[in-house]
Short mmCIF file of C-alpha atoms and ligand atoms in Angstrom, two decimals:
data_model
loop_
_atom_site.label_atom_id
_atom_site.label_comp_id
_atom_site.label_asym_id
_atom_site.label_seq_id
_atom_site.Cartn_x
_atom_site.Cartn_y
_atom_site.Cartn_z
CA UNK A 1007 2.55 -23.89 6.73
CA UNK A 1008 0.57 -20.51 6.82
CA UNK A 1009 2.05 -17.82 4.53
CA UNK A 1010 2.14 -14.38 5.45
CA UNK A 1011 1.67 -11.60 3.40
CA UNK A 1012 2.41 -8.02 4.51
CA UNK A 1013 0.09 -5.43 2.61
CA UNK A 1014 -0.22 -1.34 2.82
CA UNK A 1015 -3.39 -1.24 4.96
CA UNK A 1016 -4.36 2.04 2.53
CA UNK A 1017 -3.17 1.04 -0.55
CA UNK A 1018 -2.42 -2.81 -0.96
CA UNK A 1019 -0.59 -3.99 -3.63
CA UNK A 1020 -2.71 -5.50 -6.33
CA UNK A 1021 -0.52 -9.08 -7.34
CA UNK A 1022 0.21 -9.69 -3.34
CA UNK A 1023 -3.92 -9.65 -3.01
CA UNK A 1024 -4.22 -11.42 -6.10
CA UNK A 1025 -2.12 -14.51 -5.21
CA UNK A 1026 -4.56 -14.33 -1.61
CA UNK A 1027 -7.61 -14.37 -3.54
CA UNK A 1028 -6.31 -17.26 -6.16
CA UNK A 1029 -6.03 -19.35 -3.10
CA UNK A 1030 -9.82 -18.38 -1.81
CA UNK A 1031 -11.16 -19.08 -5.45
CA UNK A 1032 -9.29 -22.57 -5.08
CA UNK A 1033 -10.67 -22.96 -1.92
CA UNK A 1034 -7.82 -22.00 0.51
CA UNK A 1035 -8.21 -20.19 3.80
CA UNK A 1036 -7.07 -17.04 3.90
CA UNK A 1037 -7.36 -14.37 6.50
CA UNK A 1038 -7.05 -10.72 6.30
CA UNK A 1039 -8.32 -7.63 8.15
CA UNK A 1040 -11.80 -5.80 8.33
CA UNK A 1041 -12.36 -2.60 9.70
CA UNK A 1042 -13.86 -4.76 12.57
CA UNK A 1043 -11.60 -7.48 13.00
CA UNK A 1044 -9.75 -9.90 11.10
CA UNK A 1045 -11.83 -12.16 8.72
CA UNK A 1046 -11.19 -15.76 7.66
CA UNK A 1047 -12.40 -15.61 4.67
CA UNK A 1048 -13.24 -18.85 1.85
CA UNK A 1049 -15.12 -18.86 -1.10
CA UNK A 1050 -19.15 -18.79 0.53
CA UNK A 1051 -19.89 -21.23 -2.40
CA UNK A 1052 -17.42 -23.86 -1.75
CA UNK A 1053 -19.23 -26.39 0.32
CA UNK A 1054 -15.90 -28.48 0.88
CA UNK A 1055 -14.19 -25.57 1.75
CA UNK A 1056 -16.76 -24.20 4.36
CA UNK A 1057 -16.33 -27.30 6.31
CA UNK A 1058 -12.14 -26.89 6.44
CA UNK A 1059 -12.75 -23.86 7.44
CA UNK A 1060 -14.99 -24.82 10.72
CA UNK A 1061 -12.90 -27.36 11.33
CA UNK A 1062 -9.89 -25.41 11.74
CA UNK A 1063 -11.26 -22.85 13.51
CA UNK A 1064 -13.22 -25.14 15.87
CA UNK A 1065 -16.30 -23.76 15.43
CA UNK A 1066 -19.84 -25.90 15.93
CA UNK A 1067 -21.43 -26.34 12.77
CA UNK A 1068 -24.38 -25.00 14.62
CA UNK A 1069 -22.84 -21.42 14.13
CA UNK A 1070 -23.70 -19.51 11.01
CA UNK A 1071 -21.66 -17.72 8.84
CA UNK A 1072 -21.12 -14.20 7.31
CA UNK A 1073 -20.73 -13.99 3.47
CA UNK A 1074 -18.88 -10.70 2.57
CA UNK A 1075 -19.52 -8.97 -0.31
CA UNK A 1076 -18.18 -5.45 -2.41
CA UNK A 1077 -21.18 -4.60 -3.78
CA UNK A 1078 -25.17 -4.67 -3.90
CA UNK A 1079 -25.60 -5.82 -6.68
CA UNK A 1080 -24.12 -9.47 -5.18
CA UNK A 1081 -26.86 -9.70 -3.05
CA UNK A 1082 -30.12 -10.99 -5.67
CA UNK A 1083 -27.97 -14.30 -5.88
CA UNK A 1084 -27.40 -14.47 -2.05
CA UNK A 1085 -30.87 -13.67 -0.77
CA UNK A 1086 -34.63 -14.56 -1.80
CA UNK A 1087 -35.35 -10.66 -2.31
CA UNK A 1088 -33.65 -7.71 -1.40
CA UNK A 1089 -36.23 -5.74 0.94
CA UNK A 1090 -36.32 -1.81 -0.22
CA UNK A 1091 -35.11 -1.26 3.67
CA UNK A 1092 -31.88 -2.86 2.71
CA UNK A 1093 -31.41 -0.19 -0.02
CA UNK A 1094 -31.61 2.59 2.08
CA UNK A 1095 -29.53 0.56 5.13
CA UNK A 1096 -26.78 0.18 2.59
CA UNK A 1097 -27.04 3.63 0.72
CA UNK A 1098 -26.26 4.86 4.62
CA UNK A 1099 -23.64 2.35 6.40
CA UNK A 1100 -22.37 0.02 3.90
CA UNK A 1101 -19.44 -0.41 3.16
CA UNK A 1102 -18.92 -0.58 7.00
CA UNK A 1103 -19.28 -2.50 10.21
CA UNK A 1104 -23.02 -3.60 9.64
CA UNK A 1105 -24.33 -6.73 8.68
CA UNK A 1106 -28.17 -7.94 7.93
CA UNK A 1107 -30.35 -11.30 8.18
CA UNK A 1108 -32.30 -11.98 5.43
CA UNK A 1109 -34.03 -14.86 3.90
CA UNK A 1110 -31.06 -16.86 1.52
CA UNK A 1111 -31.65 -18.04 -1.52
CA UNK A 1112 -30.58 -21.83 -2.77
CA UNK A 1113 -27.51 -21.61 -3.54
CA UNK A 1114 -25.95 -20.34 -0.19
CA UNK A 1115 -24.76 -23.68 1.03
CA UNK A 1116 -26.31 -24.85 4.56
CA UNK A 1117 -22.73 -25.12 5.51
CA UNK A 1118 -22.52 -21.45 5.54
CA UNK A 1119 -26.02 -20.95 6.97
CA UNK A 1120 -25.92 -23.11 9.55
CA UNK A 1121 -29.01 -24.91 8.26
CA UNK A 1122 -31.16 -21.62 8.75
CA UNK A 1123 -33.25 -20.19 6.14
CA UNK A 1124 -31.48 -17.01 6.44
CA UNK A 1125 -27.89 -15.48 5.63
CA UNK A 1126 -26.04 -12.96 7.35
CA UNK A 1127 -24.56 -10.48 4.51
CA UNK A 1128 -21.81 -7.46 4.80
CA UNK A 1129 -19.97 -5.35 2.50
CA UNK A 1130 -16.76 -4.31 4.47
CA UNK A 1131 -14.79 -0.63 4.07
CA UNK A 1132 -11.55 -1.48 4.96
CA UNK A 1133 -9.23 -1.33 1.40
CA UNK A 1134 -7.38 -4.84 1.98
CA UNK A 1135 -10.86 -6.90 2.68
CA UNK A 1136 -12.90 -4.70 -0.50
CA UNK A 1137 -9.72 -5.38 -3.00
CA UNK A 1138 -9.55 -8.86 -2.18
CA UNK A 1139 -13.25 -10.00 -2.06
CA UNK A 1140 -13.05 -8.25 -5.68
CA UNK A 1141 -10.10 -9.33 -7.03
CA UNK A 1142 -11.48 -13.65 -6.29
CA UNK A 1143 -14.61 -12.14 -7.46
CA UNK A 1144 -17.02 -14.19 -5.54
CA UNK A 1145 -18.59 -14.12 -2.27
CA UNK A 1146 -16.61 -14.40 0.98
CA UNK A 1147 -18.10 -16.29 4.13
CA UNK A 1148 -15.71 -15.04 6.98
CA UNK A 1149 -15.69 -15.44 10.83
CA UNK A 1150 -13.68 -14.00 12.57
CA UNK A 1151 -9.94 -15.06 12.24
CA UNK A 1152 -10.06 -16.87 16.28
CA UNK A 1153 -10.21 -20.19 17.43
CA UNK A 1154 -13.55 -21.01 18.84
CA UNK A 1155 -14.96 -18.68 21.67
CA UNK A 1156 -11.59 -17.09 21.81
CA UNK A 1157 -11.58 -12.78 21.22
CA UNK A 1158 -11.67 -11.87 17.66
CA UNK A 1159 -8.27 -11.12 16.28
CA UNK A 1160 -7.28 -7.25 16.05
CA UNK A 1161 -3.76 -8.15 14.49
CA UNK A 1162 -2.33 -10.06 11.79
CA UNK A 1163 0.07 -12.02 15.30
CA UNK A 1164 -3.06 -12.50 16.47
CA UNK A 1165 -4.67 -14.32 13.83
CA UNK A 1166 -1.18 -16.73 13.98
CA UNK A 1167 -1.27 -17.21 17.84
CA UNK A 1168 -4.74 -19.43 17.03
CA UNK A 1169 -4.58 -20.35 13.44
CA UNK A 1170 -0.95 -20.68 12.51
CA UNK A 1171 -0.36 -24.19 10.29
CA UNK A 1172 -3.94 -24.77 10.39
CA UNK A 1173 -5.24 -22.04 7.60
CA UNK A 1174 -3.42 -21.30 3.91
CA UNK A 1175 -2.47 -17.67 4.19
CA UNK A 1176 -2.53 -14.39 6.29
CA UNK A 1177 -2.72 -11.17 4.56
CA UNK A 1178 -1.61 -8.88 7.33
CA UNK A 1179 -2.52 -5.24 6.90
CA UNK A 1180 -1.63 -4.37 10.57
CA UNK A 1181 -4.47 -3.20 13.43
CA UNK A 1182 -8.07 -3.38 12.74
CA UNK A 1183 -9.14 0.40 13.32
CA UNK A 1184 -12.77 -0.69 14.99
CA UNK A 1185 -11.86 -3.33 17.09
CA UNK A 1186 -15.07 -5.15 17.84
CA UNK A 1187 -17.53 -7.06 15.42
CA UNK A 1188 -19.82 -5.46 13.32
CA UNK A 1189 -23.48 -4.67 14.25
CA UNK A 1190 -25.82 -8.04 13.60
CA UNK A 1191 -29.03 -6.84 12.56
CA UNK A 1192 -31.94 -9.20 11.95
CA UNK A 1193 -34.77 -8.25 8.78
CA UNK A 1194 -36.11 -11.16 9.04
CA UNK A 1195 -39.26 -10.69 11.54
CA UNK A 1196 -41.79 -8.64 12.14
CA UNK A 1197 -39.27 -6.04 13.50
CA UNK A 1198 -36.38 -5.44 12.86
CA UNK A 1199 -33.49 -6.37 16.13
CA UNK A 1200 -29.96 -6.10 16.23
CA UNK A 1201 -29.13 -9.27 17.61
CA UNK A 1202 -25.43 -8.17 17.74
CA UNK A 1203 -23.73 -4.67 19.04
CA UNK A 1204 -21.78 -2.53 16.86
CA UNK A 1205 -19.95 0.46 15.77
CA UNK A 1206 -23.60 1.17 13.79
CA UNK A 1207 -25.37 2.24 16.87
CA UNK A 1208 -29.32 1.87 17.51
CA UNK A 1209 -29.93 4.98 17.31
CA UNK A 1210 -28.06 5.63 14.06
CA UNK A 1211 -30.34 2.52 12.92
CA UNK A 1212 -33.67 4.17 13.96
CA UNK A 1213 -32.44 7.39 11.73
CA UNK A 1214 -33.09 5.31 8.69
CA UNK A 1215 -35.39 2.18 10.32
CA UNK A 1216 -37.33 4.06 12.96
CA UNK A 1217 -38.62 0.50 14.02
CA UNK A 1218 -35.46 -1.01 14.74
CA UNK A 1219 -35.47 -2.78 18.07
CA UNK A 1220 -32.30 -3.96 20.59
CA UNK A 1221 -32.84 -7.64 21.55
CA UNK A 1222 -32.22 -7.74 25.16
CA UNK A 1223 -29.17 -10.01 26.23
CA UNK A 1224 -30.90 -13.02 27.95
CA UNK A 1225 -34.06 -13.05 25.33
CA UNK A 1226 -34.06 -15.60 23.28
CA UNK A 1227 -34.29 -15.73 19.80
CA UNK A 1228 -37.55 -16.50 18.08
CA UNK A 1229 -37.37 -19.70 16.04
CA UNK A 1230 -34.37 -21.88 15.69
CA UNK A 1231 -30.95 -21.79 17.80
CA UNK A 1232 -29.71 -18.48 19.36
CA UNK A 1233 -27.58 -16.33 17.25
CA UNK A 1234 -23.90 -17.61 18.60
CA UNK A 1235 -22.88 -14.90 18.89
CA UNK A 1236 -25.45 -14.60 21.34
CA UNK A 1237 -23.82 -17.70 23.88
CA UNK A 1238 -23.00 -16.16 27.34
CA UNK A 1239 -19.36 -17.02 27.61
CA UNK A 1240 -17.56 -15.99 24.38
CA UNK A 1241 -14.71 -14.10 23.29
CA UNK A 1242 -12.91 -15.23 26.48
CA UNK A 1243 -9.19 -14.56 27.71
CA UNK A 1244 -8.25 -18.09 29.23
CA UNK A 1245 -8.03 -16.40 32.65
CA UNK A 1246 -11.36 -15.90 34.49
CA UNK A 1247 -12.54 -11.94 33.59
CA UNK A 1248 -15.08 -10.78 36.07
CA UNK A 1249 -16.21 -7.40 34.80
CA UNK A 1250 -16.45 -4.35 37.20
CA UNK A 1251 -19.08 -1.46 36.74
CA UNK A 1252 -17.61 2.07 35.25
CA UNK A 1253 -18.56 3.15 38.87
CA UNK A 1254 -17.23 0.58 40.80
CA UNK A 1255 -13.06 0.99 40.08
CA UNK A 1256 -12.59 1.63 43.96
CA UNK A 1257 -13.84 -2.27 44.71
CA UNK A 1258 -11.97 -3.45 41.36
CA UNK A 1259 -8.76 -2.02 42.80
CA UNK A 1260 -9.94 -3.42 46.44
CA UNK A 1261 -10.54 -7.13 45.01
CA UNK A 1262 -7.14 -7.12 42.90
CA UNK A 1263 -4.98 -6.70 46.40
CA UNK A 1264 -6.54 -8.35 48.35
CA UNK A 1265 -6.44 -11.66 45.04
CA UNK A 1266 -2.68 -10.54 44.38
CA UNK A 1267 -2.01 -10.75 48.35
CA UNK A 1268 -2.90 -14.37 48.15
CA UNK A 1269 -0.44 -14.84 45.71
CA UNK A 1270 -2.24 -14.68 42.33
CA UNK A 1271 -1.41 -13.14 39.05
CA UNK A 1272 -3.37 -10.47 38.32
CA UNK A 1273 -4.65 -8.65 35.08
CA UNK A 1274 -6.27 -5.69 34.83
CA UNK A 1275 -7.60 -4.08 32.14
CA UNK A 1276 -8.58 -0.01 32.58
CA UNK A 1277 -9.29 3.20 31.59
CA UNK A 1278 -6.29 5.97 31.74
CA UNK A 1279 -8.34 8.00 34.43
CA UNK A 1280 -8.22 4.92 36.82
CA UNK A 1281 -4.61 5.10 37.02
CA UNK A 1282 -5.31 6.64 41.10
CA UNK A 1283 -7.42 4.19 41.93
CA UNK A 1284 -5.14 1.60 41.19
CA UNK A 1285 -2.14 3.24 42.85
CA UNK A 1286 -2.10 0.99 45.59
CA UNK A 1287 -1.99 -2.13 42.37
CA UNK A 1288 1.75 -0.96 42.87
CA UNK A 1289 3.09 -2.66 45.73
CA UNK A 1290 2.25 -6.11 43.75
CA UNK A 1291 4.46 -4.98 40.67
CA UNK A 1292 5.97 -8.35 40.39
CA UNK A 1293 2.32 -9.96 40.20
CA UNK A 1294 0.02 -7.79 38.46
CA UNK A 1295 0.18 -6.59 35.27
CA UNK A 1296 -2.20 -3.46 33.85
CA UNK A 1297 -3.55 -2.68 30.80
CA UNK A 1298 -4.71 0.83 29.80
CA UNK A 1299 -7.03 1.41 27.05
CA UNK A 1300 -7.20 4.72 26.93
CA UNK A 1301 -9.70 7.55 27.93
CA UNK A 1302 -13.01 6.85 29.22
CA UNK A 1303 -13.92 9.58 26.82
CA UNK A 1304 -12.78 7.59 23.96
CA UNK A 1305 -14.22 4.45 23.07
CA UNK A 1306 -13.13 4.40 19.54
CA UNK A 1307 -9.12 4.22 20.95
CA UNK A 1308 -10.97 1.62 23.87
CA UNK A 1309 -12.67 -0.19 21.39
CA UNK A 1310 -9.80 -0.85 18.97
CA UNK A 1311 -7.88 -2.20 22.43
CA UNK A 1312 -9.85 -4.17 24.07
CA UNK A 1313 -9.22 -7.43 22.49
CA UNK A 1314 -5.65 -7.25 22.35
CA UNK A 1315 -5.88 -6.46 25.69
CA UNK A 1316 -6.96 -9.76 26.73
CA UNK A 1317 -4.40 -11.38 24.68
CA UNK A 1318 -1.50 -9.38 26.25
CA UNK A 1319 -2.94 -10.23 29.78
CA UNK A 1320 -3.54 -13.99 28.77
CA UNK A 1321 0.57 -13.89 27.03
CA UNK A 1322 1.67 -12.28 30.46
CA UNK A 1323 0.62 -15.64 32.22
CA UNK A 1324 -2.15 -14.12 34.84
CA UNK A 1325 -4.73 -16.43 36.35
CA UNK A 1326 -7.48 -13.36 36.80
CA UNK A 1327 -8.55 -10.72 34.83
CA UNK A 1328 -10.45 -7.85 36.44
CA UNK A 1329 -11.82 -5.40 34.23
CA UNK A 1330 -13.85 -2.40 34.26
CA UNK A 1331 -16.71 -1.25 31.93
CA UNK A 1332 -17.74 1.92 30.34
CA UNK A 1333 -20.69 4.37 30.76
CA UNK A 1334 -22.00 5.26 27.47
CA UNK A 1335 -24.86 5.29 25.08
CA UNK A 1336 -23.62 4.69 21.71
CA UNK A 1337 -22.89 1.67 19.44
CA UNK A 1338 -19.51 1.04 20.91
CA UNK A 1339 -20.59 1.80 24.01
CA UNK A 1340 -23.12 -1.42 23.87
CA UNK A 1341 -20.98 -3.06 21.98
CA UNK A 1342 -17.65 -2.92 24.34
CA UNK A 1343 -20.44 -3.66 27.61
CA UNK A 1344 -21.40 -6.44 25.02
CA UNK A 1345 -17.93 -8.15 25.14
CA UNK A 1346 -16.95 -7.43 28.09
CA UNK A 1347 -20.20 -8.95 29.48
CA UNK A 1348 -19.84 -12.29 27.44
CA UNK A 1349 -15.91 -12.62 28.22
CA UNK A 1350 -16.71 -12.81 31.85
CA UNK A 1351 -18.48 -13.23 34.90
CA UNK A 1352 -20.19 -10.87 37.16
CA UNK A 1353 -18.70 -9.57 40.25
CA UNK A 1354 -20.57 -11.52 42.12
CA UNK A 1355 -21.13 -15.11 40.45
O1 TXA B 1179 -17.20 -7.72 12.05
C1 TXA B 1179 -17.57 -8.86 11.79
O2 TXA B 1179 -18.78 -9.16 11.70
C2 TXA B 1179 -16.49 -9.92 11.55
C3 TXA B 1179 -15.74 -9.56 10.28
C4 TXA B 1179 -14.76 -10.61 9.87
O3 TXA B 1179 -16.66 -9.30 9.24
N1 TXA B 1179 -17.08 -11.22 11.46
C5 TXA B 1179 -17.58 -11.87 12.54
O4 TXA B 1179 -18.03 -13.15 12.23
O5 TXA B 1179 -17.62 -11.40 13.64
P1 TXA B 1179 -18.42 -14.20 13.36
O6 TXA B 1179 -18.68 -15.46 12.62
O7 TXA B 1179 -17.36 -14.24 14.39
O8 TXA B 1179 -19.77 -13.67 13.93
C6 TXA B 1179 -20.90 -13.70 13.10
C7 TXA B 1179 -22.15 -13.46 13.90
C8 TXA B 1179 -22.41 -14.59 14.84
O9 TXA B 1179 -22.93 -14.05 16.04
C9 TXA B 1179 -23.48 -15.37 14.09
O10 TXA B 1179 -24.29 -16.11 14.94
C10 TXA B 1179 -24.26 -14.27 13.40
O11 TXA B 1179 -23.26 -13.37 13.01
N2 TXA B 1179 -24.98 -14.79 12.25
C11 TXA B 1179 -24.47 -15.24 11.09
N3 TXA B 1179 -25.44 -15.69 10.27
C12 TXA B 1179 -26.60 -15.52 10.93
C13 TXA B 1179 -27.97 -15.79 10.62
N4 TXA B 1179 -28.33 -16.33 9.47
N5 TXA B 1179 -28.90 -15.48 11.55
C14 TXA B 1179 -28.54 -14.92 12.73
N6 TXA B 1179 -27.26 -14.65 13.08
C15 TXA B 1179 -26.31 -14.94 12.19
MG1 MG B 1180 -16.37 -14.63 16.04
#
């Protein structure tokens, strides 16, 4: 059985989170939200515990983890030195959606690492993640709260679709505000790369690391095994997605007639000023359902949908999904592309 525990998102209740983070000291599973995305979160030292956790989320063992922390001053046991970089990264965006590489030290177990030589450490901002990792007082390896390659969870329901009787405990503190993972950014080479899009944009990046580079999505990494996050298909609906251009709404609307004249469910997820476009959508009302995220001009509100978007589209029974993307040049910008891009397939494949 997986408990649920309902918290105040702003101002959880301190003996609710410290029953949830009893369990992660004892080496429960226990999942609760980020400003991201909901986390499920076990005690990063537990090796035993690491391993329930992959198992009941899926996950290869080949796909690191990301220990979660409330303050710096966690890191000297975590990593082999903290790089002066790090200080000024963290004086800057942390707590929030950013997360660095850096060389571990011992006592991360390879469980959590994946075998690499190098952890993946974040200090989250939402209230409900910062009072629990402090009230078990030790560090938190999380994923997100999904079964393997399915989206991240943006709801507490969300987290119980997938993991429901497999993990200890849910502490639900309603919608994750951000929507989509945090920013992955690698200190461990010559330059520095975000290996991972987030709400912490590369440009925002280059204001405090002017050197910061944006690893292309087909390059591969230097070294060992491809960040996983970086595997093309990931974050999937179970229906085939196949991802339309910002420009390109017209053929979107064009392809889901003439798919929903042949008799298929369709799903489509858009922006509010498509709503035109996909007028003539209407004469298939009993076979395609659509999703607005919101304003083209507002990618935060797009962002914090997009996910559960999939999952209401998936719920609804459709066999396609066609979705648009969205022009743009910040963080969650590149980071929506980013997931859109790795849920699907191109127009044409
Ligand atoms: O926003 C987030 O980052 C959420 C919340 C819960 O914090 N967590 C999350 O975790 O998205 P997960 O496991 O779903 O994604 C972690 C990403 C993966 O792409 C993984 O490959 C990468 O971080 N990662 C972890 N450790 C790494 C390492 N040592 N080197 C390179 N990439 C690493
Ligand atoms: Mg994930």
């Amino acid at each position: 059985m997986t408990e649920v525990i309902r918290v105040d998102p702003g101002a959880p209740d301190a003996a609710a989170l410290a029953r949830a983070a009893d369990c992660l000291r004892r080496g429960g599973l226990v999942a609760f939200p980020t400003e991201t995305v909901y986390g499920l979160g076990v005690h990063a030292l537990d090796r035993a515990a690491v391993r329930r956790l992959f198992e009941a989320k899926g996950r290869p063992a080949t796909d690191p983890l990301i220990v979660h922390v409330t303050s710096l001053e966690e890191l000297p046991t975590l990593v082999a030195a903290v790089p002066e970089s790090v200080v000024r990264l963290a004086d800057r965006f942390w707590p929030g959606p950013l997360t660095v590489v850096l060389p571990r030290s011992v006592r991360v177990p390879d469980e959590v690492t994946a075998g690499l030589h190098t952890v993946a450490i974040r200090i989250p901002a939402h209230p409900v993640a910062h009072a629990l990792i402090a009230a078990a007082g030790v560090p938190v390896a999380a994923p997100s709260a999904n079964l393997f390659s399915r989206p991240s969870p943006t709801r507490a329901s969300h987290v119980l679709d997938d993991l429901a009787g497999r993990i200890d405990l849910v502490v639900d503190g309603g919608p994750t505000p951000v929507g989509v993972e945090s920013t992955v950014l690698d200190l461990t080479g010559q330059v520095p790369t975000i290996l991972r899009p987030g709400a912490v944009s590369l440009q925002m990046l280059r204001a405090i690391l002017p050197e910061v580079e944006q690893r292309s999505p087909r390059q591969p990494v230097s070294g060992a095994m491809p960040s996983p996050g970086m595997l093309d298909r990931h974050y999937s609906p179970r229906a085939a997605l196949t991802v339309y251009e910002a420009d390109a709404v017209a053929r979107l609307a064009h392809d889901a007639c003439a798919s929903a004249a042949q008799g298929h469910r369709i799903g489509v997820i858009a922006a509010d000023e498509d709503r035109q476009a996909l007028n003539e959508l209407a004469r298939f009302a009993d076979r395609v359902a659509i999703v607005y995220l919101g304003s083209e001009r507002d990618l935060a509100t797009v962002a914090s949908r997009l996910y559960a978007s999939m999952r209401e589209l998936d719920a609804a029974g459709v066999d396609r999904i066609l979705a648009r993307s969205f022009h743009g040049d910040d963080g969650l910008a590149d980071a929506i592309r980013d997931r859109l891009r790795r849920a699907g397939v191109a127009p044409d494949a």
